[in-house]
Amino acid sequence: MGKSETARNPRTPKKMASSTRARPAHRPAAAKTETPYHHGALREALLQAAERVLERDGLAGLTLRAVAREAGVSHAAPTHHFGDLTGLLSELAAVGFRQFNTAMASACDAATTPLERALARPKAYVAYAQAHPGMYGIMFRTERLDYSRPSLHEAAEASFAGLANAIGAMRQEQISEDALTLNQGAAIARAWSMVHGFTMLLLDGRLKDILERLPEGTSAERLLEAMLTAPVAEKPGP
């Protein structure tokens, strides 16, 4: 028995030593390079990372690799969830439209008078674009988006429905989203063209010259209000 134990004991330290050496501290280092996410949470985290990259670095800086780095995950993660850059941009635009729609709906809900309600939607439209210029820009880059993706199609359609309903309320009539009369289409296009055009000029700094010529303290929002409430044709002065 003594011999047997003597024969076993020398091997035991070797095994223990081998087991100890086989535990190099590589795993903690790997954990630092990637952030663990649940599958569903990873998709959301990638979209949030994409929004941060877009607002910080612009559309030119928004790549699948840049988004993966921002989220702290492997370079393959965005491809797995969105397929390619068009897929990522389309899903990001859908997020933008949902944020956009929520902002305008909240502004309308907070209005207490008919005039406030009439101005709430266009003012919220411009305010969203000013706060999220990158997101606003990608929402209207049709050539970079895939509108066959259900999330983007639904979000964009909801945005149009909100505009059509607002114009219908102003005209005191029900407007169908699928079939418009010429006058209804003209009213929608006129309102959208005015607010979208104003927004783009404002974001590009092209309204600065006009604002500098107005009475001191006149804001871009006040200029927008004046545009929206001014009659289509004013009587010429004496």
PDB file of C-alpha atoms in Angstrom, residues 45-168:
ATOM      1  CA  ALA A  45     -27.762  48.608 -28.870  1.00  0.00           C
ATOM      2  CA  LEU A  46     -26.484  48.567 -32.452  1.00  0.00           C
ATOM      3  CA  LEU A  47     -29.186  51.022 -33.550  1.00  0.00           C
ATOM      4  CA  GLN A  48     -28.376  53.314 -30.640  1.00  0.00           C
ATOM      5  CA  ALA A  49     -24.692  53.110 -31.518  1.00  0.00           C
ATOM      6  CA  ALA A  50     -25.499  53.860 -35.164  1.00  0.00           C
ATOM      7  CA  GLU A  51     -27.446  56.957 -34.150  1.00  0.00           C
ATOM      8  CA  ARG A  52     -24.517  58.204 -32.047  1.00  0.00           C
ATOM      9  CA  VAL A  53     -22.063  57.628 -34.911  1.00  0.00           C
ATOM     10  CA  LEU A  54     -24.385  59.337 -37.398  1.00  0.00           C
ATOM     11  CA  GLU A  55     -24.892  62.444 -35.265  1.00  0.00           C
ATOM     12  CA  ARG A  56     -21.196  62.650 -34.379  1.00  0.00           C
ATOM     13  CA  ASP A  57     -19.467  61.678 -37.635  1.00  0.00           C
ATOM     14  CA  GLY A  58     -22.140  62.206 -40.277  1.00  0.00           C
ATOM     15  CA  LEU A  59     -23.345  59.786 -42.920  1.00  0.00           C
ATOM     16  CA  ALA A  60     -19.836  59.403 -44.359  1.00  0.00           C
ATOM     17  CA  GLY A  61     -18.596  58.063 -41.025  1.00  0.00           C
ATOM     18  CA  LEU A  62     -21.448  55.606 -40.560  1.00  0.00           C
ATOM     19  CA  THR A  63     -20.119  52.163 -41.485  1.00  0.00           C
ATOM     20  CA  LEU A  64     -20.858  48.689 -40.153  1.00  0.00           C
ATOM     21  CA  ARG A  65     -17.404  48.538 -38.552  1.00  0.00           C
ATOM     22  CA  ALA A  66     -17.812  51.971 -36.943  1.00  0.00           C
ATOM     23  CA  VAL A  67     -21.126  50.907 -35.441  1.00  0.00           C
ATOM     24  CA  ALA A  68     -19.627  47.653 -34.134  1.00  0.00           C
ATOM     25  CA  ARG A  69     -16.773  49.578 -32.509  1.00  0.00           C
ATOM     26  CA  GLU A  70     -19.193  52.073 -30.976  1.00  0.00           C
ATOM     27  CA  ALA A  71     -21.318  49.265 -29.515  1.00  0.00           C
ATOM     28  CA  GLY A  72     -18.260  47.304 -28.352  1.00  0.00           C
ATOM     29  CA  VAL A  73     -19.159  44.125 -30.242  1.00  0.00           C
ATOM     30  CA  SER A  74     -17.646  42.009 -33.016  1.00  0.00           C
ATOM     31  CA  HIS A  75     -17.483  43.419 -36.541  1.00  0.00           C
ATOM     32  CA  ALA A  76     -19.834  40.652 -37.690  1.00  0.00           C
ATOM     33  CA  ALA A  77     -22.686  41.694 -35.379  1.00  0.00           C
ATOM     34  CA  PRO A  78     -24.199  44.493 -37.554  1.00  0.00           C
ATOM     35  CA  THR A  79     -24.092  42.238 -40.629  1.00  0.00           C
ATOM     36  CA  HIS A  80     -25.838  39.465 -38.727  1.00  0.00           C
ATOM     37  CA  HIS A  81     -28.682  41.760 -37.649  1.00  0.00           C
ATOM     38  CA  PHE A  82     -29.073  44.083 -40.663  1.00  0.00           C
ATOM     39  CA  GLY A  83     -27.442  42.330 -43.600  1.00  0.00           C
ATOM     40  CA  ASP A  84     -25.606  45.295 -45.071  1.00  0.00           C
ATOM     41  CA  LEU A  85     -25.256  49.062 -44.703  1.00  0.00           C
ATOM     42  CA  THR A  86     -28.517  49.704 -46.569  1.00  0.00           C
ATOM     43  CA  GLY A  87     -30.306  47.461 -44.105  1.00  0.00           C
ATOM     44  CA  LEU A  88     -28.788  49.292 -41.143  1.00  0.00           C
ATOM     45  CA  LEU A  89     -29.598  52.720 -42.590  1.00  0.00           C
ATOM     46  CA  SER A  90     -33.175  51.645 -43.330  1.00  0.00           C
ATOM     47  CA  GLU A  91     -33.750  50.402 -39.793  1.00  0.00           C
ATOM     48  CA  LEU A  92     -32.136  53.552 -38.410  1.00  0.00           C
ATOM     49  CA  ALA A  93     -34.418  55.707 -40.570  1.00  0.00           C
ATOM     50  CA  ALA A  94     -37.386  53.756 -39.181  1.00  0.00           C
ATOM     51  CA  VAL A  95     -36.231  54.664 -35.668  1.00  0.00           C
ATOM     52  CA  GLY A  96     -35.976  58.295 -36.789  1.00  0.00           C
ATOM     53  CA  PHE A  97     -39.507  58.333 -38.195  1.00  0.00           C
ATOM     54  CA  ARG A  98     -40.878  56.820 -34.986  1.00  0.00           C
ATOM     55  CA  GLN A  99     -39.088  59.427 -32.861  1.00  0.00           C
ATOM     56  CA  PHE A 100     -40.279  62.125 -35.264  1.00  0.00           C
ATOM     57  CA  ASN A 101     -43.899  60.961 -35.139  1.00  0.00           C
ATOM     58  CA  THR A 102     -43.859  60.740 -31.347  1.00  0.00           C
ATOM     59  CA  ALA A 103     -42.451  64.273 -31.025  1.00  0.00           C
ATOM     60  CA  MET A 104     -45.166  65.734 -33.238  1.00  0.00           C
ATOM     61  CA  ALA A 105     -47.967  63.772 -31.576  1.00  0.00           C
ATOM     62  CA  SER A 106     -46.782  64.885 -28.124  1.00  0.00           C
ATOM     63  CA  ALA A 107     -46.654  68.518 -29.246  1.00  0.00           C
ATOM     64  CA  CYS A 108     -50.202  68.324 -30.615  1.00  0.00           C
ATOM     65  CA  ASP A 109     -51.462  66.674 -27.417  1.00  0.00           C
ATOM     66  CA  ALA A 110     -49.957  69.489 -25.348  1.00  0.00           C
ATOM     67  CA  ALA A 111     -51.641  72.248 -27.390  1.00  0.00           C
ATOM     68  CA  THR A 112     -54.688  73.843 -25.793  1.00  0.00           C
ATOM     69  CA  THR A 113     -56.054  76.200 -28.472  1.00  0.00           C
ATOM     70  CA  PRO A 114     -56.854  75.716 -32.171  1.00  0.00           C
ATOM     71  CA  LEU A 115     -53.961  78.020 -33.154  1.00  0.00           C
ATOM     72  CA  GLU A 116     -51.524  76.167 -30.904  1.00  0.00           C
ATOM     73  CA  ARG A 117     -52.642  72.867 -32.425  1.00  0.00           C
ATOM     74  CA  ALA A 118     -52.182  74.225 -35.947  1.00  0.00           C
ATOM     75  CA  LEU A 119     -48.635  75.365 -35.140  1.00  0.00           C
ATOM     76  CA  ALA A 120     -47.638  72.443 -32.892  1.00  0.00           C
ATOM     77  CA  ARG A 121     -46.888  69.915 -35.614  1.00  0.00           C
ATOM     78  CA  PRO A 122     -44.709  72.097 -37.879  1.00  0.00           C
ATOM     79  CA  LYS A 123     -42.846  73.543 -34.883  1.00  0.00           C
ATOM     80  CA  ALA A 124     -42.153  70.045 -33.542  1.00  0.00           C
ATOM     81  CA  TYR A 125     -41.060  69.014 -37.064  1.00  0.00           C
ATOM     82  CA  VAL A 126     -38.400  71.710 -37.151  1.00  0.00           C
ATOM     83  CA  ALA A 127     -37.380  71.178 -33.523  1.00  0.00           C
ATOM     84  CA  TYR A 128     -36.755  67.467 -34.128  1.00  0.00           C
ATOM     85  CA  ALA A 129     -34.591  68.212 -37.158  1.00  0.00           C
ATOM     86  CA  GLN A 130     -32.548  70.750 -35.201  1.00  0.00           C
ATOM     87  CA  ALA A 131     -32.016  68.321 -32.322  1.00  0.00           C
ATOM     88  CA  HIS A 132     -31.271  65.313 -34.578  1.00  0.00           C
ATOM     89  CA  PRO A 133     -29.924  66.642 -37.892  1.00  0.00           C
ATOM     90  CA  GLY A 134     -28.219  63.370 -38.807  1.00  0.00           C
ATOM     91  CA  MET A 135     -31.317  61.278 -38.217  1.00  0.00           C
ATOM     92  CA  TYR A 136     -33.513  63.805 -40.011  1.00  0.00           C
ATOM     93  CA  GLY A 137     -31.158  63.794 -42.984  1.00  0.00           C
ATOM     94  CA  ILE A 138     -31.097  60.013 -43.376  1.00  0.00           C
ATOM     95  CA  MET A 139     -34.896  59.778 -43.163  1.00  0.00           C
ATOM     96  CA  PHE A 140     -35.154  61.576 -46.499  1.00  0.00           C
ATOM     97  CA  ARG A 141     -32.192  59.949 -48.293  1.00  0.00           C
ATOM     98  CA  THR A 142     -34.467  57.683 -50.297  1.00  0.00           C
ATOM     99  CA  GLU A 143     -31.653  56.437 -52.521  1.00  0.00           C
ATOM    100  CA  ARG A 144     -29.855  54.981 -49.493  1.00  0.00           C
ATOM    101  CA  LEU A 145     -32.901  53.252 -47.987  1.00  0.00           C
ATOM    102  CA  ASP A 146     -34.867  50.065 -48.616  1.00  0.00           C
ATOM    103  CA  TYR A 147     -38.551  50.918 -48.243  1.00  0.00           C
ATOM    104  CA  SER A 148     -39.518  47.267 -48.696  1.00  0.00           C
ATOM    105  CA  ARG A 149     -38.422  46.689 -45.099  1.00  0.00           C
ATOM    106  CA  PRO A 150     -41.662  46.562 -43.054  1.00  0.00           C
ATOM    107  CA  SER A 151     -40.396  48.684 -40.159  1.00  0.00           C
ATOM    108  CA  LEU A 152     -39.378  51.588 -42.405  1.00  0.00           C
ATOM    109  CA  HIS A 153     -42.474  51.357 -44.598  1.00  0.00           C
ATOM    110  CA  GLU A 154     -44.794  51.397 -41.579  1.00  0.00           C
ATOM    111  CA  ALA A 155     -42.996  54.259 -39.828  1.00  0.00           C
ATOM    112  CA  ALA A 156     -42.924  56.414 -42.981  1.00  0.00           C
ATOM    113  CA  GLU A 157     -46.595  55.678 -43.690  1.00  0.00           C
ATOM    114  CA  ALA A 158     -47.485  56.673 -40.120  1.00  0.00           C
ATOM    115  CA  SER A 159     -45.671  59.975 -40.661  1.00  0.00           C
ATOM    116  CA  PHE A 160     -47.650  60.667 -43.842  1.00  0.00           C
ATOM    117  CA  ALA A 161     -50.891  59.702 -42.091  1.00  0.00           C
ATOM    118  CA  GLY A 162     -50.155  62.214 -39.343  1.00  0.00           C
ATOM    119  CA  LEU A 163     -49.626  64.948 -41.923  1.00  0.00           C
ATOM    120  CA  ALA A 164     -52.775  64.014 -43.842  1.00  0.00           C
ATOM    121  CA  ASN A 165     -54.836  63.977 -40.651  1.00  0.00           C
ATOM    122  CA  ALA A 166     -53.490  67.382 -39.630  1.00  0.00           C
ATOM    123  CA  ILE A 167     -54.369  68.874 -43.024  1.00  0.00           C
ATOM    124  CA  GLY A 168     -57.777  67.212 -42.855  1.00  0.00           C
TER     125      GLY A 168
END
